[in-house]
Each structure stands twice: as structure tokens, then as C-alpha cells.
């Protein structure tokens, strides 16, 4: 038993889709979340910038002495995971491996598409991970730099024509490759799941935000660290735009209250 926090870090709203998945599957756990929306998007930054910003922000979360840290960001996972593991004496769980495993398990025709940020695609991390699991896979990765800014503007809500057009622009070429499985390789894109499902109902969609919960559960089980507190604490921080972030975040998590770190 361990009543410590599970810390969750992302550049923005995407991380909340991970928090929501954790809240659904592990409702007793205490959670502290930080979005570094002051520096968003991370997906257009260099590896050095991603490493530096992640270290700076995770130091804040580390102040809560969490029992585990979820890197709820494919961009950080693919560009800074090793550096973070060297820097922080914490169990650190990333989103890429569990999403890749799920995709390999469910793809029937072995053609897998990936939508991710430019920095994730450039890193080649998904390809490496997928090929290690099955070297016969055909993998098609597409950077989608328009998605995160549109999502942060709240355009994932309803049928926003700009959002729909941006999705179509990236989904159509992947469908032409006859993929049967699509990895949403950015936690923000979990918020596009329903749109994509409507546009391509046959497609199997893997959300990196949701798959990570199985690794977290396995870690807690193995180390006997589940929480037994009946009133879980949930703390949400963002580095900028408290009101605006809170408003859009409330479409993901009911009654969410955002604080700015001191
Ligand atoms: N949510 C992040 C990811 O999973 C990154 C979004 C961004 O800041 O570009 O890659």
C-alpha cells in the first residue's frame, strides 16, 4: 500500500486524457497533474529544449514526492525519457511502449499508421519500438503539427470545420495506405478519437493516453503500491492561462480546478 501521488506531466490538455483514463480505472489513486501550457507546443521544439523544459517542470511535480510519474506526452517520451530517468530517482512510465504493444496485438493486416507531433515522428521512436515487436510491420508515420494548437483552442468540441479539415488532411493519406490500425501518438489526439471513428468506422484506433494505464497498474501491483485512501486527492496545475485552460479542461474532467504553480 502506498498513498503517494501519481504525478502526470504533459505540455497541455492531452495529459488530462491520461488523467481521465487513470481516474476511470484506478479511482482511489491520488493524482497531481501539471501542464506546461506556457511552452506549448513541445512537438515543434528541439530535443534539447524538450529535455530542459521537462526537467524544469518535473522538478515541480517531484516536490510532491510522487510514487510514480507518468510521462503523458509522446514527444517527451520519445525525446527525453532516458535523460529524465537519469535525473529523477522515480519510477517513470512512458506512453509509447504500451501503445505500440497494443497496436501490434490488434493489427490484422500488419499495416499501422501513426499520427504524432513533428518531434515524435523525427525521433523514430515508434518505428523502433514497433519493429522490435514485429519486424514485418509496415509503418506509416505522419506529423500533424496543426492538431495540438487547434485542440488547445477547444476546437475538438463539436464539429469545428477547421479541426475536421485538419484531421481529413492527415487521415486520408493513411487510409490510402490501407492501414487497419491507427496509433494516436500524441495524447492530445485522444480528444479526436470520436471524429476519427466517425470518418473511418472500420479503423482500429489505439490511444497512447489510455494504454499507459495498464503499465501503471502492473507497476502498482508488482510493488504492492495501490492506494487504499477512500477520498482521493486530485491536484491540477498549469503554467499559464488559468481561466482559459480550466474552461477547456472542463470538457475533459468535470468540475476541474486549475492552479498556477507558485
Ligand atoms: N501531448 C503531447 C504528446 O503526446 C505533445 C503536444 C505538444 O505539445 O506538441 O506528444
Coordinates of C-alpha atoms and ligand atoms in Angstrom, one line a residue:
X1 CA 0.0 0.0 0.0
X2 CA 1.3 3.5 -0.8
X3 CA -0.9 6.6 -0.6
X4 CA 1.6 8.8 -2.5
X5 CA 0.6 10.8 -5.6
X6 CA 0.7 9.6 -9.1
X7 CA 2.3 12.5 -10.9
X8 CA 1.2 13.2 -14.6
X9 CA 3.0 15.6 -16.9
X10 CA 2.3 16.9 -20.4
X11 CA 2.5 20.2 -22.3
X12 CA -1.3 20.7 -22.1
X13 CA -4.7 19.2 -22.4
X14 CA -3.5 15.9 -23.8
X15 CA -2.2 14.9 -20.3
X16 CA -5.7 15.2 -19.0
X17 CA -6.9 12.5 -21.2
X18 CA -4.4 10.3 -19.4
X19 CA -5.5 11.5 -16.0
X20 CA -9.1 10.7 -17.0
X21 CA -8.1 7.2 -18.0
X22 CA -6.3 6.7 -14.7
X23 CA -9.3 8.1 -12.8
X24 CA -11.6 5.7 -14.6
X25 CA -9.5 2.6 -13.9
X26 CA -7.8 3.5 -10.6
X27 CA -10.4 5.8 -8.9
X28 CA -8.8 5.5 -5.5
X29 CA -5.4 7.0 -6.6
X30 CA -4.2 10.4 -5.6
X31 CA -3.1 12.4 -8.7
X32 CA -1.1 15.6 -9.2
X33 CA -1.1 16.9 -12.8
X34 CA 1.0 19.6 -14.4
X35 CA 0.5 21.1 -17.9
X36 CA 3.3 23.3 -19.2
X37 CA 1.0 25.2 -21.5
X38 CA 3.2 28.3 -21.2
X39 CA 5.6 26.5 -23.5
X40 CA 3.2 24.5 -25.7
X41 CA 3.6 23.0 -28.3
X42 CA 6.5 20.8 -27.3
X43 CA 6.1 18.9 -30.6
X44 CA 7.8 21.8 -32.6
X45 CA 10.8 22.0 -30.3
X46 CA 14.3 20.6 -30.4
X47 CA 15.3 17.6 -28.3
X48 CA 17.5 19.9 -26.1
X49 CA 14.5 22.3 -25.4
X50 CA 12.2 19.3 -24.7
X51 CA 14.7 17.8 -22.2
X52 CA 15.3 21.2 -20.4
X53 CA 11.6 22.1 -20.1
X54 CA 10.7 18.6 -19.0
X55 CA 13.4 18.6 -16.3
X56 CA 12.3 22.0 -15.0
X57 CA 8.6 21.1 -14.8
X58 CA 9.1 17.6 -13.4
X59 CA 11.1 19.1 -10.6
X60 CA 7.9 20.8 -9.5
X61 CA 6.0 17.5 -9.6
X62 CA 8.8 15.8 -7.8
X63 CA 8.2 18.2 -4.9
X64 CA 5.1 16.2 -4.1
X65 CA 7.2 13.0 -3.6
X66 CA 5.1 11.0 -6.0
X67 CA 5.2 7.2 -6.0
X68 CA 5.3 7.2 -9.8
X69 CA 5.5 9.6 -12.7
X70 CA 3.5 9.2 -15.9
X71 CA 5.0 11.0 -18.9
X72 CA 1.7 11.7 -20.6
X73 CA 3.4 13.0 -23.7
X74 CA 4.7 11.0 -26.6
X75 CA 7.0 14.0 -27.5
X76 CA 8.8 13.9 -24.2
X77 CA 8.8 10.1 -24.1
X78 CA 10.5 9.9 -27.5
X79 CA 13.0 12.8 -26.9
X80 CA 13.8 12.9 -23.2
X81 CA 12.9 9.6 -21.4
X82 CA 16.4 8.5 -20.8
X83 CA 17.6 11.9 -19.6
X84 CA 14.6 12.0 -17.1
X85 CA 15.3 8.6 -15.8
X86 CA 18.9 9.6 -15.2
X87 CA 17.9 12.8 -13.5
X88 CA 15.0 11.7 -11.2
X89 CA 15.0 8.9 -8.7
X90 CA 11.4 7.9 -9.5
X91 CA 9.6 5.1 -11.3
X92 CA 8.9 6.8 -14.7
X93 CA 6.3 5.3 -17.1
X94 CA 6.0 6.4 -20.7
X95 CA 3.2 6.2 -23.2
X96 CA 4.9 4.9 -26.3
X97 CA 5.7 1.2 -25.4
X98 CA 2.2 0.3 -24.2
X99 CA 0.6 1.9 -27.3
X100 CA 3.0 0.1 -29.6
X101 CA 2.3 -3.2 -27.9
X102 CA -1.5 -2.7 -28.2
X103 CA -1.2 -1.8 -31.9
X104 CA 0.8 -4.9 -32.6
X105 CA -1.7 -7.1 -30.7
X106 CA -4.7 -5.9 -32.6
X107 CA -3.5 -5.2 -36.2
X108 CA -4.6 -8.0 -38.6
X109 CA -3.1 -6.8 -41.9
X110 CA 0.2 -5.6 -40.2
X111 CA -0.2 -2.1 -41.6
X112 CA -0.1 0.5 -38.8
X113 CA -0.5 4.3 -39.1
X114 CA 0.8 6.8 -36.6
X115 CA -0.3 10.3 -36.1
X116 CA 2.1 12.3 -33.8
X117 CA 3.9 15.5 -33.4
X118 CA 6.9 16.5 -35.6
X119 CA 9.4 15.8 -32.7
X120 CA 7.9 12.4 -32.1
X121 CA 8.0 11.4 -35.8
X122 CA 11.5 12.8 -36.2
X123 CA 12.7 10.7 -33.2
X124 CA 11.7 7.4 -34.9
X125 CA 10.9 6.0 -31.5
X126 CA 7.5 4.4 -32.5
X127 CA 9.1 2.7 -35.6
X128 CA 11.9 1.3 -33.4
X129 CA 9.6 0.1 -30.8
X130 CA 7.1 -1.4 -33.3
X131 CA 9.8 -3.1 -35.3
X132 CA 11.3 -4.6 -32.2
X133 CA 7.9 -6.2 -31.6
X134 CA 7.4 -7.4 -35.2
X135 CA 9.9 -6.6 -38.0
X136 CA 7.3 -7.5 -40.7
X137 CA 5.1 -4.5 -39.9
X138 CA 4.5 -1.8 -42.5
X139 CA 4.5 1.5 -40.6
X140 CA 3.3 4.9 -41.9
X141 CA 4.0 7.9 -39.6
X142 CA 2.6 11.4 -40.2
X143 CA 3.4 14.5 -38.3
X144 CA 0.3 16.6 -37.5
X145 CA 1.6 20.0 -36.3
X146 CA -1.8 21.7 -36.8
X147 CA -3.6 19.4 -34.3
X148 CA -2.3 20.5 -30.9
X149 CA -2.9 24.2 -31.3
X150 CA -6.4 23.6 -32.6
X151 CA -7.2 21.2 -29.7
X152 CA -5.9 23.7 -27.2
X153 CA -8.2 26.3 -28.7
X154 CA -11.1 23.9 -27.8
X155 CA -11.8 23.0 -31.4
X156 CA -12.1 19.3 -30.6
X157 CA -15.5 20.2 -29.2
X158 CA -18.4 19.7 -31.6
X159 CA -17.9 19.8 -35.4
X160 CA -15.4 22.6 -35.9
X161 CA -14.7 22.8 -39.6
X162 CA -11.0 23.7 -39.1
X163 CA -10.5 20.7 -36.9
X164 CA -12.4 18.3 -39.2
X165 CA -10.5 19.6 -42.3
X166 CA -7.1 19.2 -40.5
X167 CA -8.0 15.6 -39.5
X168 CA -9.1 14.7 -43.0
X169 CA -5.9 16.1 -44.5
X170 CA -3.9 13.6 -42.4
X171 CA -6.3 10.7 -42.2
X172 CA -6.9 10.3 -45.9
X173 CA -3.3 9.5 -47.0
X174 CA -3.0 7.0 -44.2
X175 CA -6.3 5.3 -45.2
X176 CA -4.9 5.2 -48.8
X177 CA -2.1 3.0 -47.5
X178 CA -4.8 0.6 -46.3
X179 CA -3.8 0.7 -42.6
X180 CA -6.1 -1.2 -40.3
X181 CA -4.8 0.3 -37.1
X182 CA -4.0 3.9 -36.2
X183 CA -1.9 4.9 -33.2
X184 CA -2.9 8.3 -31.8
X185 CA 0.8 9.0 -30.9
X186 CA 0.1 12.3 -29.1
X187 CA -2.0 12.4 -26.0
X188 CA -3.8 15.5 -27.3
X189 CA -5.2 13.4 -30.2
X190 CA -7.2 11.2 -27.9
X191 CA -9.7 14.1 -28.0
X192 CA -10.1 13.5 -31.8
X193 CA -11.0 9.8 -31.2
X194 CA -14.7 10.2 -31.9
X195 CA -14.2 12.4 -35.0
X196 CA -11.7 9.8 -36.5
X197 CA -14.0 6.9 -35.6
X198 CA -16.9 8.6 -37.5
X199 CA -14.7 9.3 -40.5
X200 CA -13.2 5.7 -40.6
X201 CA -15.5 3.4 -38.6
X202 CA -13.6 0.2 -39.6
X203 CA -10.2 1.6 -38.3
X204 CA -8.9 0.2 -35.0
X205 CA -7.7 3.2 -33.0
X206 CA -5.1 3.0 -30.3
X207 CA -4.9 5.9 -27.9
X208 CA -1.5 6.4 -26.2
X209 CA -3.3 8.2 -23.4
X210 CA -5.3 5.1 -22.4
X211 CA -2.9 2.3 -23.0
X212 CA -0.4 3.6 -20.3
X213 CA -2.8 2.8 -17.5
X214 CA -2.1 -1.0 -18.0
X215 CA 1.6 -0.3 -17.4
X216 CA 0.8 1.8 -14.3
X217 CA -1.5 -0.9 -12.9
X218 CA 1.2 -3.6 -13.5
X219 CA 3.8 -1.4 -11.7
X220 CA 1.5 -0.8 -8.7
X221 CA 0.5 -4.5 -8.5
X222 CA 4.1 -5.7 -8.7
X223 CA 5.3 -3.3 -6.0
X224 CA 2.1 -3.6 -3.8
X225 CA 1.6 0.2 -4.1
X226 CA -2.2 0.6 -4.7
X227 CA -3.8 3.3 -2.7
X228 CA -6.4 2.5 -0.1
X229 CA -7.5 6.1 0.7
X230 CA -11.2 6.5 0.2
X231 CA -11.1 10.1 -0.6
X232 CA -8.5 10.6 -3.3
X233 CA -6.8 14.0 -3.8
X234 CA -6.6 15.5 -7.3
X235 CA -4.4 18.5 -7.9
X236 CA -4.3 20.2 -11.3
X237 CA -1.7 22.8 -12.3
X238 CA -1.0 24.7 -15.5
X239 CA 1.9 27.1 -16.1
X240 CA -0.3 29.7 -18.0
X241 CA -3.8 30.9 -18.8
X242 CA -5.6 29.5 -15.7
X243 CA -9.2 30.5 -16.7
X244 CA -8.9 29.6 -20.4
X245 CA -7.3 26.2 -19.6
X246 CA -9.8 25.4 -16.9
X247 CA -12.7 26.2 -19.2
X248 CA -11.5 23.8 -22.0
X249 CA -10.2 21.2 -19.5
X250 CA -13.8 21.0 -18.0
X251 CA -14.9 19.3 -21.2
X252 CA -12.5 16.5 -20.3
X253 CA -12.7 16.4 -16.5
X254 CA -15.9 17.6 -14.7
X255 CA -15.5 20.5 -12.2
X256 CA -11.8 20.7 -12.7
X257 CA -10.0 23.4 -10.8
X258 CA -6.6 24.6 -12.2
X259 CA -3.9 26.3 -10.1
X260 CA -0.8 28.1 -11.3
X261 CA 2.4 26.8 -9.6
X262 CA 4.0 29.4 -7.2
Ligands
LIG1 N1 0.6 15.8 -25.8 C1 1.9 15.8 -26.3 C2 2.3 14.4 -27.0 O1 1.8 13.4 -26.6 C3 2.5 16.9 -27.1 C4 1.7 18.0 -27.7 C5 2.6 19.2 -28.0 O2 2.9 20.0 -27.0 O3 3.1 19.4 -29.1 O4 3.1 14.3 -27.8

